[in-house]
Short mmCIF file of C-alpha atoms and ligand atoms in Angstrom, two decimals:
data_model
loop_
_atom_site.label_atom_id
_atom_site.label_comp_id
_atom_site.label_asym_id
_atom_site.label_seq_id
_atom_site.Cartn_x
_atom_site.Cartn_y
_atom_site.Cartn_z
CA UNK A 229 -36.14 -34.83 12.15
CA UNK A 230 -33.54 -33.50 14.59
CA UNK A 231 -30.80 -34.46 12.12
CA UNK A 232 -32.50 -32.51 9.33
CA UNK A 233 -32.81 -29.43 11.50
CA UNK A 234 -29.15 -29.74 12.45
CA UNK A 235 -28.13 -30.07 8.78
CA UNK A 236 -30.23 -27.02 7.91
CA UNK A 237 -28.61 -24.99 10.69
CA UNK A 238 -25.11 -26.05 9.54
CA UNK A 239 -25.87 -25.10 5.92
CA UNK A 240 -27.27 -21.69 6.95
CA UNK A 241 -24.29 -20.98 9.25
CA UNK A 242 -21.81 -21.97 6.54
CA UNK A 243 -23.60 -19.69 4.09
CA UNK A 244 -23.49 -16.79 6.56
CA UNK A 245 -19.77 -17.29 7.29
CA UNK A 246 -18.82 -17.65 3.62
CA UNK A 247 -20.90 -14.59 2.75
CA UNK A 248 -19.34 -12.58 5.57
CA UNK A 249 -15.77 -13.43 4.56
CA UNK A 250 -16.51 -13.18 0.84
CA UNK A 251 -14.61 -10.86 -1.46
CA UNK A 252 -16.02 -7.74 -3.07
CA UNK A 253 -14.72 -5.92 -6.08
CA UNK A 254 -13.04 -3.05 -4.19
CA UNK A 255 -9.25 -2.69 -4.38
CA UNK A 256 -8.67 -5.28 -7.09
CA UNK A 257 -5.33 -3.52 -7.58
CA UNK A 258 -3.43 -1.84 -4.71
CA UNK A 259 -5.22 1.40 -3.72
CA UNK A 260 -3.46 4.61 -4.75
CA UNK A 261 -3.86 8.05 -3.22
CA UNK A 262 -2.52 10.50 -0.68
CA UNK A 263 -2.67 10.57 3.13
CA UNK A 264 -2.03 13.47 5.51
CA UNK A 265 -0.10 11.72 8.31
CA UNK A 266 3.50 11.50 7.08
CA UNK A 267 3.78 15.20 6.32
CA UNK A 268 1.18 16.94 8.50
CA UNK A 269 0.73 14.60 11.45
CA UNK A 270 -2.08 16.14 13.59
CA UNK A 271 -1.89 19.50 11.86
CA UNK A 272 -4.72 18.96 9.35
CA UNK A 273 -7.43 21.30 8.09
CA UNK A 274 -9.99 21.46 5.32
CA UNK A 275 -8.25 24.03 3.12
CA UNK A 276 -5.04 22.07 3.08
CA UNK A 277 -6.90 18.86 2.13
CA UNK A 278 -8.76 20.70 -0.64
CA UNK A 279 -5.43 22.03 -1.88
CA UNK A 280 -4.11 18.48 -2.05
CA UNK A 281 -7.11 17.38 -4.11
CA UNK A 282 -6.63 20.33 -6.49
CA UNK A 283 -2.95 19.52 -6.88
CA UNK A 284 -3.51 15.80 -7.45
CA UNK A 285 -5.66 16.78 -10.42
CA UNK A 286 -3.39 19.59 -11.67
CA UNK A 287 0.00 17.89 -11.33
CA UNK A 288 -0.84 14.67 -13.14
CA UNK A 289 -1.11 12.40 -10.10
CA UNK A 290 -4.78 11.72 -10.77
CA UNK A 291 -3.97 10.69 -14.34
CA UNK A 292 -1.23 8.43 -12.97
CA UNK A 293 -3.82 6.61 -10.83
CA UNK A 294 -3.85 8.41 -7.44
CA UNK A 295 -7.49 8.37 -6.40
CA UNK A 296 -7.98 8.50 -2.63
CA UNK A 297 -7.47 11.69 -0.63
CA UNK A 298 -7.30 10.51 2.96
CA UNK A 299 -7.44 12.54 6.15
CA UNK A 300 -5.61 10.71 8.93
CA UNK A 301 -5.93 11.30 12.69
CA UNK A 302 -7.06 14.55 14.39
CA UNK A 303 -10.18 15.60 12.43
CA UNK A 304 -12.42 14.55 15.37
CA UNK A 305 -12.78 16.16 18.79
CA UNK A 306 -15.59 14.46 20.72
CA UNK A 307 -19.07 12.94 20.70
CA UNK A 308 -22.40 14.70 21.11
CA UNK A 309 -25.16 13.64 23.52
CA UNK A 310 -26.41 11.09 20.97
CA UNK A 311 -22.98 9.58 20.52
CA UNK A 312 -22.38 11.08 17.09
CA UNK A 313 -18.75 11.83 16.33
CA UNK A 314 -18.02 15.58 16.45
CA UNK A 315 -15.73 17.12 13.85
CA UNK A 316 -13.18 19.82 14.78
CA UNK A 317 -15.16 22.85 13.61
CA UNK A 318 -12.18 25.19 13.76
CA UNK A 319 -10.10 23.11 11.39
CA UNK A 320 -13.00 21.75 9.31
CA UNK A 321 -15.57 24.59 9.48
CA UNK A 322 -17.55 23.31 6.47
CA UNK A 323 -17.76 19.79 7.90
CA UNK A 324 -16.57 16.51 6.51
CA UNK A 325 -19.46 15.99 4.09
CA UNK A 326 -18.68 19.24 2.29
CA UNK A 327 -15.03 18.18 2.06
CA UNK A 328 -15.97 14.75 0.68
CA UNK A 329 -18.32 16.42 -1.83
CA UNK A 330 -15.51 18.72 -2.96
CA UNK A 331 -13.11 15.82 -3.42
CA UNK A 332 -15.74 13.86 -5.32
CA UNK A 333 -16.35 16.88 -7.56
CA UNK A 334 -12.71 16.53 -8.63
CA UNK A 335 -13.27 12.93 -9.67
CA UNK A 336 -11.37 11.68 -6.62
CA UNK A 337 -12.37 9.59 -3.60
CA UNK A 338 -12.33 10.51 0.05
CA UNK A 339 -10.85 8.59 2.96
CA UNK A 340 -10.99 9.03 6.70
CA UNK A 341 -9.37 7.58 9.83
CA UNK A 342 -10.60 6.06 13.07
CA UNK A 343 -9.43 3.56 15.63
CA UNK A 344 -10.73 0.26 17.03
CA UNK A 345 -9.88 1.45 20.55
CA UNK A 346 -11.76 3.96 22.65
CA UNK A 347 -9.20 6.61 21.67
CA UNK A 348 -7.15 7.11 18.52
CA UNK A 349 -3.36 7.15 18.67
CA UNK A 350 -3.46 10.94 18.97
CA UNK A 351 -5.98 10.68 21.85
CA UNK A 352 -9.10 11.61 19.86
CA UNK A 353 -12.35 9.61 20.24
CA UNK A 354 -12.06 6.13 18.72
CA UNK A 355 -14.90 3.96 17.44
CA UNK A 356 -15.09 1.32 20.16
CA UNK A 357 -18.78 0.96 21.09
CA UNK A 358 -19.83 3.24 18.21
CA UNK A 359 -18.80 1.15 15.20
CA UNK A 360 -22.20 0.93 13.50
CA UNK A 361 -23.09 4.54 14.29
CA UNK A 362 -19.75 5.77 12.94
CA UNK A 363 -20.01 3.63 9.82
CA UNK A 364 -23.46 5.10 9.12
CA UNK A 365 -22.04 8.60 9.58
CA UNK A 366 -19.16 7.87 7.20
CA UNK A 367 -21.60 6.56 4.60
CA UNK A 368 -23.77 9.70 4.97
CA UNK A 369 -20.69 11.85 4.49
CA UNK A 370 -19.63 9.93 1.37
CA UNK A 371 -16.52 8.29 2.76
CA UNK A 372 -14.86 5.81 0.36
CA UNK A 373 -11.93 4.55 2.47
CA UNK A 374 -11.50 3.96 6.20
CA UNK A 375 -8.12 3.49 7.87
CA UNK A 376 -8.80 1.83 11.22
CA UNK A 377 -6.05 1.97 13.83
CA UNK A 378 -5.22 -0.09 16.92
CA UNK A 379 -4.30 2.27 19.78
CA UNK A 380 -6.04 1.96 23.17
CA UNK A 381 -7.28 -1.46 22.06
CA UNK A 382 -8.04 -2.44 25.68
CA UNK A 383 -7.14 -6.11 25.06
CA UNK A 384 -9.82 -6.66 22.42
CA UNK A 385 -9.17 -9.43 19.92
CA UNK A 386 -8.03 -7.82 16.68
CA UNK A 387 -9.92 -10.41 14.65
CA UNK A 388 -13.15 -9.56 16.47
CA UNK A 389 -12.64 -5.81 16.50
CA UNK A 390 -11.84 -5.57 12.79
CA UNK A 391 -14.67 -7.95 11.83
CA UNK A 392 -17.10 -5.77 13.77
CA UNK A 393 -16.08 -2.69 11.84
CA UNK A 394 -16.08 -4.65 8.57
CA UNK A 395 -19.68 -5.66 9.33
CA UNK A 396 -20.58 -2.09 10.28
CA UNK A 397 -19.20 -0.75 7.00
CA UNK A 398 -21.10 -3.38 5.05
CA UNK A 399 -24.30 -2.58 6.95
CA UNK A 400 -23.86 1.10 6.05
CA UNK A 401 -24.64 0.18 2.45
CA UNK A 402 -21.75 2.21 0.98
CA UNK A 403 -18.75 0.50 -0.62
CA UNK A 404 -15.84 1.56 1.60
CA UNK A 405 -12.28 0.28 1.28
CA UNK A 406 -11.28 -1.00 4.72
CA UNK A 407 -7.66 -0.47 5.72
CA UNK A 408 -6.56 -2.43 8.79
CA UNK A 409 -3.85 -0.61 10.72
CA UNK A 410 -2.86 -3.10 13.40
CA UNK A 411 0.89 -2.89 12.65
CA UNK A 412 1.29 -6.62 11.99
CA UNK A 413 1.25 -7.65 15.65
CA UNK A 414 -1.30 -10.46 15.26
CA UNK A 415 -0.07 -11.40 11.76
CA UNK A 416 -3.17 -10.01 10.02
CA UNK A 417 -2.02 -11.55 6.74
CA UNK A 418 -3.12 -14.90 8.25
CA UNK A 419 -6.69 -13.78 9.08
CA UNK A 420 -7.57 -10.47 7.46
CA UNK A 421 -8.38 -11.57 3.90
CA UNK A 422 -12.13 -11.02 3.63
CA UNK A 423 -12.03 -8.66 6.60
CA UNK A 424 -10.06 -5.72 5.20
CA UNK A 425 -8.78 -4.86 1.74
CA UNK A 426 -5.31 -4.04 3.09
CA UNK A 427 -3.52 -4.53 6.37
CA UNK A 428 -0.45 -2.88 7.79
CA UNK A 429 2.38 -5.35 8.24
CA UNK A 430 4.74 -3.30 10.43
CA UNK A 431 5.06 -0.38 12.84
CA UNK A 432 5.01 3.12 11.38
CA UNK A 433 7.37 4.02 8.58
CA UNK A 434 9.96 6.62 9.58
CA UNK A 435 11.63 9.07 7.26
CA UNK A 436 14.88 7.10 6.89
CA UNK A 437 16.34 4.61 4.44
CA UNK A 438 17.91 2.27 7.00
CA UNK A 439 17.60 1.52 10.71
CA UNK A 440 14.86 1.37 13.32
CA UNK A 441 13.82 3.51 16.27
CA UNK A 442 13.02 2.52 19.85
CA UNK A 443 9.21 2.97 19.63
CA UNK A 444 8.96 0.48 16.76
CA UNK A 445 9.19 2.86 13.80
CA UNK A 446 10.73 1.21 10.76
CA UNK A 447 12.89 2.52 7.93
CA UNK A 448 12.33 1.73 4.27
CA UNK A 449 14.84 -1.16 4.21
CA UNK A 450 13.57 -2.55 7.49
CA UNK A 451 10.01 -2.61 6.13
CA UNK A 452 11.16 -4.29 2.92
CA UNK A 453 12.79 -7.07 4.99
CA UNK A 454 9.68 -7.50 7.10
CA UNK A 455 7.51 -7.88 3.99
CA UNK A 456 9.80 -10.17 2.02
CA UNK A 457 8.16 -13.42 3.11
CA UNK A 458 4.58 -12.20 2.98
CA UNK A 459 4.08 -12.60 -0.78
CA UNK A 460 1.76 -15.64 -0.48
CA UNK A 461 -0.84 -13.55 1.35
CA UNK A 462 -1.40 -10.71 -1.14
CA UNK A 463 -3.72 -10.68 -4.11
CA UNK A 464 -6.56 -8.74 -5.74
CA UNK A 465 -8.74 -7.24 -2.99
CA UNK A 466 -6.36 -8.15 -0.13
CA UNK A 467 -2.97 -6.50 0.15
CA UNK A 468 -0.07 -6.39 2.54
CA UNK A 469 0.40 -2.73 3.46
CA UNK A 470 3.99 -1.72 4.23
CA UNK A 471 2.74 1.79 5.18
CA UNK A 472 2.51 5.10 3.38
CA UNK A 473 5.23 6.59 1.25
CA UNK A 474 7.97 8.88 2.55
CA UNK A 475 8.98 9.81 -1.02
CA UNK A 476 9.61 13.55 -1.21
CA UNK A 477 9.65 14.18 2.52
CA UNK A 478 13.09 15.73 2.42
CA UNK A 479 15.38 13.08 3.90
CA UNK A 480 15.82 10.35 1.30
CA UNK A 481 18.17 10.98 -1.63
CA UNK A 482 16.86 10.72 -5.17
CA UNK A 483 18.16 7.16 -5.49
CA UNK A 484 16.64 6.25 -2.14
CA UNK A 485 13.29 7.77 -3.08
CA UNK A 486 13.38 5.82 -6.31
CA UNK A 487 14.28 2.58 -4.49
CA UNK A 488 11.54 3.14 -1.91
CA UNK A 489 8.94 3.74 -4.62
CA UNK A 490 10.15 0.88 -6.82
CA UNK A 491 10.18 -1.62 -3.97
CA UNK A 492 6.65 -0.59 -2.92
CA UNK A 493 5.63 -1.28 -6.52
CA UNK A 494 7.41 -4.65 -6.45
CA UNK A 495 5.64 -5.47 -3.17
CA UNK A 496 2.22 -4.74 -4.75
CA UNK A 497 1.83 -2.25 -1.91
CA UNK A 498 -0.87 0.40 -1.64
CA UNK A 499 0.69 3.62 -2.97
CA UNK A 500 -0.36 6.41 -0.61
CA UNK A 501 1.83 9.45 -1.14
CA UNK A 502 2.71 11.10 2.16
CA UNK A 503 4.36 14.35 1.10
CA UNK A 504 3.19 17.97 1.00
CA UNK A 505 2.14 18.34 -2.62
CA UNK A 506 2.22 22.16 -2.40
CA UNK A 507 6.00 22.19 -2.46
CA UNK A 508 6.93 19.04 -4.30
CA UNK A 509 9.98 19.27 -6.58
CA UNK A 510 9.92 17.99 -10.15
CA UNK A 511 12.06 14.99 -9.34
CA UNK A 512 9.67 13.76 -6.66
CA UNK A 513 6.72 14.25 -8.98
CA UNK A 514 8.46 12.34 -11.74
CA UNK A 515 9.09 9.44 -9.35
CA UNK A 516 5.54 9.37 -8.00
CA UNK A 517 3.98 9.55 -11.47
CA UNK A 518 6.18 7.22 -13.49
CA UNK A 519 3.48 5.28 -15.28
CA UNK A 520 5.70 2.37 -16.31
CA UNK A 521 6.79 1.75 -12.72
CA UNK A 522 3.22 2.19 -11.46
CA UNK A 523 2.12 -0.39 -14.05
CA UNK A 524 4.26 -2.94 -12.19
CA UNK A 525 2.37 -2.11 -8.98
CA UNK A 526 -1.05 -2.07 -10.62
CA UNK A 527 -0.57 -5.22 -12.67
CA UNK A 528 -3.88 -7.03 -12.78
CA UNK A 529 -2.45 -10.39 -11.72
CA UNK A 530 -1.89 -8.86 -8.27
CA UNK A 531 1.14 -10.99 -7.41
CA UNK A 532 3.48 -9.56 -4.77
CA UNK A 533 7.14 -9.65 -5.78
CA UNK A 534 9.55 -11.84 -3.90
CA UNK A 535 13.23 -11.68 -3.08
CA UNK A 536 14.79 -14.11 -5.46
CA UNK A 537 18.45 -13.76 -4.56
CA UNK A 538 20.39 -12.00 -1.86
CA UNK A 539 24.15 -11.86 -1.84
CA UNK A 540 25.16 -9.61 1.02
CA UNK A 541 23.94 -6.12 0.09
CA UNK A 542 22.88 -7.03 -3.44
CA UNK A 543 19.41 -8.37 -4.09
CA UNK A 544 17.34 -9.50 -7.04
CA UNK A 545 13.56 -9.32 -6.71
CA UNK A 546 11.04 -10.75 -9.16
CA UNK A 547 7.38 -9.88 -9.62
CA UNK A 548 5.32 -12.00 -11.94
CA UNK A 549 3.10 -9.88 -14.20
CA UNK A 550 0.12 -10.66 -16.39
CA UNK A 551 0.59 -12.08 -19.89
CA UNK A 552 3.75 -14.00 -19.03
CA UNK A 553 5.76 -10.87 -18.26
CA UNK A 554 7.89 -10.27 -15.18
CA UNK A 555 9.49 -7.28 -13.47
CA UNK A 556 12.99 -7.83 -12.12
CA UNK A 557 14.46 -5.35 -9.65
CA UNK A 558 18.17 -5.21 -8.86
CA UNK A 559 18.28 -3.58 -5.45
CA UNK A 560 21.57 -2.33 -4.04
CA UNK A 561 21.48 -1.72 -0.29
CA UNK A 562 25.19 -1.02 -0.24
CA UNK A 563 26.88 2.38 0.18
CA UNK A 564 28.89 1.57 -3.00
CA UNK A 565 27.56 1.32 -6.56
CA UNK A 566 27.08 -2.20 -7.87
CA UNK A 567 27.99 -3.07 -11.44
CA UNK A 568 26.28 -6.19 -12.43
CA UNK A 569 27.54 -7.93 -15.55
CA UNK A 570 25.01 -10.31 -16.86
CA UNK A 571 26.81 -12.79 -19.09
CA UNK A 572 25.49 -16.18 -19.97
CA UNK A 573 27.44 -18.79 -18.08
CA UNK A 574 29.90 -16.32 -16.59
CA UNK A 575 28.13 -14.70 -13.71
CA UNK A 576 26.35 -15.72 -10.59
CA UNK A 577 23.16 -14.14 -11.81
CA UNK A 578 21.31 -15.17 -14.94
CA UNK A 579 17.91 -14.29 -16.21
CA UNK A 580 17.81 -17.97 -17.02
CA UNK A 581 17.89 -18.60 -13.27
CA UNK A 582 15.19 -16.07 -12.66
CA UNK A 583 12.79 -17.54 -15.16
CA UNK A 584 9.58 -19.13 -14.07
CA UNK A 585 8.91 -20.32 -17.59
CA UNK A 586 11.10 -21.92 -20.24
CA UNK A 587 11.21 -18.81 -22.39
CA UNK A 588 13.48 -16.22 -23.83
CA UNK A 589 12.66 -12.62 -23.02
CA UNK A 590 13.07 -9.13 -24.38
CA UNK A 591 14.49 -6.91 -21.64
CA UNK A 592 13.35 -3.31 -21.08
CA UNK A 593 14.65 -0.65 -18.68
CA UNK A 594 11.45 0.46 -16.94
CA UNK A 595 12.74 3.70 -15.31
CA UNK A 596 14.21 4.69 -18.64
CA UNK A 597 10.95 4.87 -20.59
CA UNK A 598 11.00 1.12 -21.18
CA UNK A 599 14.13 1.41 -23.32
CA UNK A 600 14.94 -1.85 -25.08
CA UNK A 601 18.15 -3.37 -23.69
CA UNK A 602 18.37 -6.67 -25.56
CA UNK A 603 17.27 -10.19 -24.93
CA UNK A 604 17.79 -12.45 -21.97
CA UNK A 605 20.40 -14.31 -24.05
CA UNK A 606 22.54 -11.20 -24.53
CA UNK A 607 25.38 -10.04 -22.34
CA UNK A 608 23.97 -7.12 -20.40
CA UNK A 609 25.50 -4.82 -17.85
CA UNK A 610 23.67 -2.82 -15.18
CA UNK A 611 25.03 -0.06 -12.98
CA UNK A 612 23.02 0.04 -9.81
CA UNK A 613 23.74 3.16 -7.73
CA UNK A 614 24.40 3.03 -3.99
CA UNK A 615 21.02 2.57 -2.25
CA UNK A 616 19.53 2.41 -5.75
CA UNK A 617 17.67 0.14 -8.09
CA UNK A 618 17.57 -0.93 -11.71
CA UNK A 619 14.16 -2.18 -12.72
CA UNK A 620 13.68 -4.21 -15.89
CA UNK A 621 10.72 -5.81 -17.54
CA UNK A 622 10.97 -9.22 -19.15
CA UNK A 623 8.56 -9.78 -22.01
CA UNK A 624 8.37 -13.21 -23.62
CA UNK A 625 10.17 -12.89 -26.94
CA UNK A 626 8.03 -12.60 -30.04
CA UNK A 627 5.00 -11.97 -27.89
CA UNK A 628 2.28 -10.59 -30.10
C1 GLA B 1475 -0.67 5.19 14.17
C2 GLA B 1475 -0.68 4.76 12.72
C3 GLA B 1475 -0.17 5.91 11.87
C4 GLA B 1475 -1.04 7.14 12.06
C5 GLA B 1475 -1.12 7.50 13.52
C6 GLA B 1475 -2.17 8.56 13.80
O1 GLA B 1475 0.61 5.40 14.63
O2 GLA B 1475 0.09 3.60 12.53
O3 GLA B 1475 -0.13 5.53 10.50
O4 GLA B 1475 -2.33 6.86 11.55
O5 GLA B 1475 -1.44 6.38 14.33
O6 GLA B 1475 -2.25 8.90 15.16
#
């Protein structure tokens, strides 16, 4: 009898654990949207966020797939006597629900920010001790996405803290994408599948192409290197998050912006624009909304690209796509342009080496409106600008 009870308990516990870690259908492709932090930092307010939503619709970003409008830190100022989170009523006089309603009325989704510690990174009230209450509030407001930070963690276990909030969000009854922002310290890629839909892999992105800064901020290239080996951990519903985009924030050159965006697409990264959309130039918009490049990011197979070859400053990355296709990115980290002659049998690089399948491919230049370049048996030549990329798509030849 005892044995039967024990078996029953084991079966029930297994069921509960499997259910708790089970996948849902949110974020089957990397989430796309906009977030306030990279351009506005703490200086957020409701009019500015409404403006962003209006612009995302008007400038074509919504059509290109940008869906979430996310307010980062600094919307919250305290807690009331019942423990409810209090919104900054000077900056958000209509309240967060009205803002979420407005964003929903535009056919977009609304995201918010909190922290697993007792304070957020900007010193505002965090959710520690209030996880279920906060999650209920978010659901009442119509929140669709929660970014959950890791400042003032007070030596909690990240696994425990993020599971608690995951459970709180589930208990709220509203489907909410859960973005883990723990900066990669505990290797969340090894434990966060089934906990969050995306997890930051590094410290904060800085507005620079190369280099690092003393507090742990990482440049574009630095983040790419830190994500290169993480491809086995990404897939539909669970993504490595190399942080929000710095495209259009005034420091990167056009080629660098394009490389940054392309490599985030190759990495199957969430695409959260981080620039002020009110004064975006045409070039930035054309980068952020290039549908052919975005298609590489949003490919339904959900495979993260990997670095296939690296010869000093020259790299070849490959991302397997659905239907036997592949995206190949030639990434030049060098200060000098790189001319890459692809000749069968005469060069170090061959598409034949890159192949995963014994096939011949048609080759298309993705940034150039998918212009046909020839087949993988032809001699091809690519000019890759300094700090730039060339991105091609390989389509199995004679594919119907
Ligand atoms: C941390 C996060 C950033 C941003 C700030 C807000 O640094 O990593 O992305 O959310 O906090 O204070």
